[in-house]
Amino acid sequence: MAFLDYVPGMRTGATGRNVVLGVVYVLLLPVLSTLAFVWVPVYVGINYNGIARDLSSVPGISPDGGWRTAVVAFVYVTVISLGPRIVGLLLGM
């Protein structure tokens, strides 16, 4: 499966459209990263595009998705996103 199959709105052979969408996605990156706390668990929970199957080697992620998998994905996103800040607060930095 090509990279463009994973990116919403992009099409193989439509270079101009893909460039414009790429610029829009870069401009929306702060919003999208903030919403990652919502969309990552939802996508993993419903196994969108086989993402839960691809991440099933990570402890707690079931290849079929589901609520438990969505909660685990939320915990992973939270720890990855806020982990350095929490460690800094604990160490008094």
XYZ file of N, CA, C and O in Angstrom:
372
model
N 0.839 -1.169 0.000
C 0.000 0.000 0.000
C 0.892 1.242 0.000
O 1.820 1.352 0.775
N 0.605 2.154 -0.882
C 1.399 3.369 -1.018
C 1.110 4.340 0.126
O 0.054 4.286 0.760
N 2.059 5.218 0.370
C 1.906 6.212 1.436
C 0.654 7.055 1.235
O -0.033 7.389 2.192
N 0.351 7.399 -0.012
C -0.798 8.259 -0.294
C -2.123 7.596 0.074
O -3.117 8.281 0.295
N -2.159 6.287 0.154
C -3.388 5.593 0.544
C -3.719 5.832 2.012
O -4.861 5.665 2.424
N -2.726 6.185 2.811
C -2.944 6.427 4.235
C -3.316 7.877 4.541
O -3.833 8.160 5.610
N -3.034 8.801 3.654
C -3.272 10.221 3.902
C -4.636 10.608 3.343
O -4.871 10.490 2.148
N -5.544 11.064 4.209
C -6.889 11.429 3.735
C -6.851 12.550 2.702
O -6.209 13.568 2.894
N -7.531 12.347 1.580
C -7.650 13.359 0.549
C -6.614 13.290 -0.548
O -6.816 13.837 -1.626
N -5.486 12.648 -0.313
C -4.441 12.596 -1.330
C -4.724 11.479 -2.332
O -5.274 10.451 -1.989
N -4.329 11.733 -3.580
C -4.555 10.776 -4.670
C -3.258 10.553 -5.443
O -2.486 11.490 -5.657
N -3.044 9.340 -5.880
C -1.887 9.028 -6.708
C -2.012 9.739 -8.048
O -3.056 9.688 -8.687
N -0.973 10.453 -8.459
C -0.956 11.145 -9.742
C -1.485 12.563 -9.706
O -1.429 13.266 -10.702
N -2.017 13.018 -8.591
C -2.546 14.381 -8.471
C -1.557 15.217 -7.667
O -1.794 15.551 -6.509
N -0.449 15.570 -8.292
C 0.640 16.245 -7.591
C 0.226 17.590 -7.019
O 0.517 17.892 -5.857
N -0.456 18.421 -7.814
C -0.881 19.738 -7.324
C -1.798 19.619 -6.125
O -1.633 20.334 -5.126
N -2.766 18.731 -6.209
C -3.699 18.516 -5.095
C -2.945 18.046 -3.855
O -3.211 18.510 -2.742
N -2.003 17.126 -4.026
C -1.257 16.597 -2.895
C -0.364 17.643 -2.248
O -0.216 17.672 -1.033
N 0.218 18.538 -3.052
C 1.055 19.611 -2.503
C 0.202 20.572 -1.675
O 0.569 20.958 -0.566
N -0.959 20.951 -2.214
C -1.856 21.856 -1.484
C -2.310 21.207 -0.179
O -2.298 21.842 0.882
N -2.702 19.945 -0.233
C -3.118 19.256 0.990
C -1.970 19.141 1.985
O -2.176 19.262 3.187
N -0.753 18.919 1.480
C 0.409 18.859 2.361
C 0.632 20.163 3.094
O 0.907 20.172 4.295
N 0.495 21.290 2.395
C 0.641 22.607 3.022
C -0.451 22.828 4.065
O -0.190 23.307 5.172
N -1.684 22.452 3.722
C -2.797 22.603 4.667
C -2.556 21.749 5.906
O -2.769 22.196 7.040
N -2.083 20.522 5.701
C -1.811 19.649 6.849
C -0.707 20.208 7.736
O -0.791 20.117 8.956
N 0.326 20.798 7.151
C 1.401 21.392 7.947
C 0.873 22.583 8.750
O 1.219 22.765 9.915
N 0.017 23.396 8.130
C -0.560 24.536 8.840
C -1.496 24.090 9.962
O -1.627 24.782 10.970
N -2.143 22.951 9.783
C -3.065 22.443 10.798
C -2.394 21.537 11.821
O -3.058 21.000 12.700
N -1.080 21.360 11.722
C -0.365 20.452 12.603
C -0.583 20.746 14.096
O -0.796 19.810 14.864
N -0.567 21.995 14.547
C -0.825 22.231 15.977
C -2.212 21.753 16.418
O -2.361 21.180 17.494
N -3.202 21.971 15.586
C -4.557 21.520 15.923
C -4.631 20.002 15.904
O -5.193 19.375 16.806
N -4.052 19.394 14.877
C -4.093 17.937 14.760
C -3.344 17.255 15.896
O -3.777 16.223 16.399
N -2.216 17.828 16.316
C -1.475 17.215 17.416
C -2.214 17.361 18.737
O -2.131 16.490 19.599
N -2.957 18.452 18.896
C -3.769 18.607 20.098
C -4.909 17.596 20.106
O -5.235 17.021 21.146
N -5.488 17.344 18.956
C -6.578 16.387 18.858
C -6.101 14.942 18.855
O -6.919 14.028 18.838
N -4.790 14.715 18.875
C -4.265 13.353 18.880
C -4.750 12.572 20.085
O -4.894 11.357 20.026
N -5.048 13.284 21.178
C -5.568 12.613 22.363
C -6.933 11.984 22.093
O -7.353 11.097 22.808
N -7.620 12.459 21.066
C -8.933 11.926 20.706
C -8.823 10.961 19.539
O -9.299 9.828 19.609
N -8.200 11.380 18.429
C -8.264 10.562 17.228
C -7.381 9.335 17.251
O -7.709 8.330 16.627
N -6.270 9.350 17.949
C -5.431 8.148 18.012
C -6.156 7.007 18.720
O -6.246 5.907 18.170
N -6.722 7.222 19.915
C -7.449 6.114 20.531
C -8.660 5.657 19.723
O -8.943 4.460 19.649
N -9.352 6.583 19.090
C -10.518 6.196 18.286
C -10.078 5.353 17.100
O -10.653 4.287 16.830
N -9.060 5.784 16.374
C -8.593 5.036 15.204
C -8.061 3.665 15.597
O -8.295 2.681 14.915
N -7.323 3.592 16.693
C -6.798 2.303 17.134
C -7.944 1.433 17.653
O -7.982 0.236 17.390
N -8.890 2.034 18.342
C -10.020 1.275 18.886
C -10.900 0.663 17.816
O -11.380 -0.469 17.955
N -11.119 1.393 16.716
C -11.963 0.853 15.643
C -11.133 0.142 14.579
O -11.685 -0.363 13.605
N -9.806 0.078 14.789
C -8.889 -0.584 13.863
C -8.991 0.020 12.473
O -9.049 -0.677 11.463
N -8.991 1.336 12.400
C -9.069 2.068 11.137
C -7.862 1.750 10.275
O -6.716 1.917 10.695
N -8.108 1.289 9.075
C -7.058 0.991 8.099
C -6.041 -0.019 8.628
O -4.884 -0.011 8.221
N -6.449 -0.869 9.570
C -5.572 -1.909 10.105
C -4.510 -1.405 11.061
O -3.518 -2.082 11.310
N -4.717 -0.215 11.645
C -3.686 0.373 12.506
C -3.488 -0.433 13.789
O -2.364 -0.573 14.267
N -4.568 -0.993 14.338
C -4.419 -1.803 15.550
C -3.636 -3.070 15.245
O -2.816 -3.511 16.048
N -3.866 -3.649 14.079
C -3.119 -4.840 13.677
C -1.630 -4.501 13.534
O -0.765 -5.267 13.958
N -1.337 -3.332 12.958
C 0.062 -2.925 12.780
C 0.741 -2.633 14.119
O 1.951 -2.827 14.254
N -0.024 -2.152 15.093
C 0.541 -1.805 16.401
C 0.406 -2.919 17.425
O 0.697 -2.721 18.601
N -0.037 -4.109 17.006
C -0.317 -5.179 17.958
C 0.934 -5.702 18.664
O 0.822 -6.392 19.671
N 2.130 -5.364 18.189
C 3.351 -5.772 18.894
C 3.594 -4.925 20.141
O 4.382 -5.303 21.002
N 2.897 -3.789 20.253
C 3.010 -2.930 21.430
C 2.164 -3.547 22.547
O 1.016 -3.930 22.323
N 2.706 -3.671 23.755
C 1.942 -4.291 24.844
C 0.608 -3.572 25.096
O 0.550 -2.350 25.186
N -0.465 -4.356 25.172
C -1.787 -3.819 25.457
C -2.624 -3.532 24.232
O -3.823 -3.297 24.344
N -2.036 -3.538 23.046
C -2.767 -3.255 21.818
C -3.203 -4.578 21.191
O -2.374 -5.400 20.818
N -4.510 -4.772 21.094
C -5.069 -5.977 20.492
C -5.162 -5.795 18.983
O -5.515 -4.711 18.514
N -4.882 -6.820 18.195
C -4.966 -6.670 16.736
C -6.371 -6.394 16.226
O -6.550 -5.932 15.107
N -7.382 -6.641 17.050
C -8.772 -6.403 16.645
C -9.310 -5.049 17.094
O -10.417 -4.681 16.735
N -8.549 -4.316 17.887
C -9.019 -3.030 18.403
C -9.905 -3.237 19.619
O -9.736 -4.192 20.369
N -10.847 -2.342 19.829
C -11.764 -2.438 20.965
C -11.520 -1.356 21.995
O -10.592 -0.552 21.888
N -12.408 -1.329 23.001
C -12.335 -0.295 24.039
C -11.046 -0.364 24.836
O -10.427 0.662 25.119
N -10.655 -1.573 25.237
C -9.440 -1.705 26.038
C -8.232 -1.202 25.249
O -7.371 -0.507 25.779
N -8.181 -1.535 23.986
C -7.088 -1.082 23.132
C -7.102 0.439 22.990
O -6.055 1.078 22.996
N -8.293 1.036 22.874
C -8.404 2.493 22.767
C -7.897 3.172 24.035
O -7.197 4.192 23.971
N -8.229 2.615 25.194
C -7.767 3.191 26.466
C -6.250 3.088 26.573
O -5.576 4.046 26.982
N -5.699 1.944 26.173
C -4.242 1.774 26.211
C -3.571 2.758 25.261
O -2.554 3.368 25.598
N -4.138 2.954 24.084
C -3.577 3.919 23.132
C -3.629 5.331 23.705
O -2.685 6.112 23.530
N -4.714 5.679 24.403
C -4.809 6.997 25.042
C -3.711 7.170 26.086
O -3.075 8.228 26.165
N -3.460 6.130 26.874
C -2.401 6.202 27.886
C -1.041 6.387 27.222
O -0.233 7.217 27.665
N -0.786 5.649 26.138
C 0.481 5.802 25.423
C 0.643 7.225 24.884
O 1.708 7.824 25.010
N -0.398 7.780 24.266
C -0.315 9.137 23.722
C -0.078 10.149 24.844
O 0.722 11.074 24.702
N -0.747 9.957 25.962
C -0.581 10.862 27.095
C 0.839 10.808 27.641
O 1.466 11.850 27.889
N 1.350 9.611 27.827
C 2.706 9.473 28.376
C 3.749 10.026 27.412
O 4.679 10.727 27.817
N 3.589 9.735 26.126
C 4.551 10.235 25.139
C 4.499 11.759 25.041
O 5.527 12.425 24.948
N 3.290 12.317 25.093
C 3.138 13.762 24.933
C 3.515 14.540 26.185
O 4.160 15.576 26.104
N 3.078 14.061 27.323
C 3.267 14.815 28.561
C 4.383 14.274 29.445
O 4.694 14.875 30.466
N 4.973 13.153 29.069
C 6.008 12.524 29.884
C 7.163 13.436 30.236
O 7.509 13.570 31.413
N 7.780 14.093 29.254
C 8.907 14.976 29.604
C 8.509 16.110 30.544
O 9.270 16.483 31.440
N 7.318 16.641 30.382
C 6.858 17.720 31.255
C 6.647 17.211 32.687
O 7.011 17.878 33.659
N 6.086 16.026 32.811
C 5.840 15.446 34.135
C 7.156 15.132 34.828
O 7.335 15.418 36.019
N 8.121 14.583 34.091
C 9.431 14.286 34.676
C 10.111 15.580 35.118
O 10.709 15.635 36.184
N 9.993 16.627 34.330
C 10.570 17.922 34.700
C 9.965 18.468 35.979
O 10.679 19.018 36.832
N 8.650 18.320 36.124
C 7.997 18.781 37.353
C 8.425 17.951 38.563
O 8.620 18.492 39.647
N 8.568 16.654 38.363
C 8.983 15.788 39.468
C 10.407 16.047 39.903
O 10.730 15.929 41.087
N 11.255 16.406 38.962
C 12.648 16.677 39.301
C 12.884 18.133 39.717
O 13.992 18.493 40.067
N 11.847 18.960 39.655
C 11.962 20.339 40.074
C 12.670 21.243 39.081
O 13.306 22.210 39.464
N 12.577 20.916 37.810
C 13.260 21.722 36.789
C 12.401 22.844 36.327
O 11.282 22.845 36.171
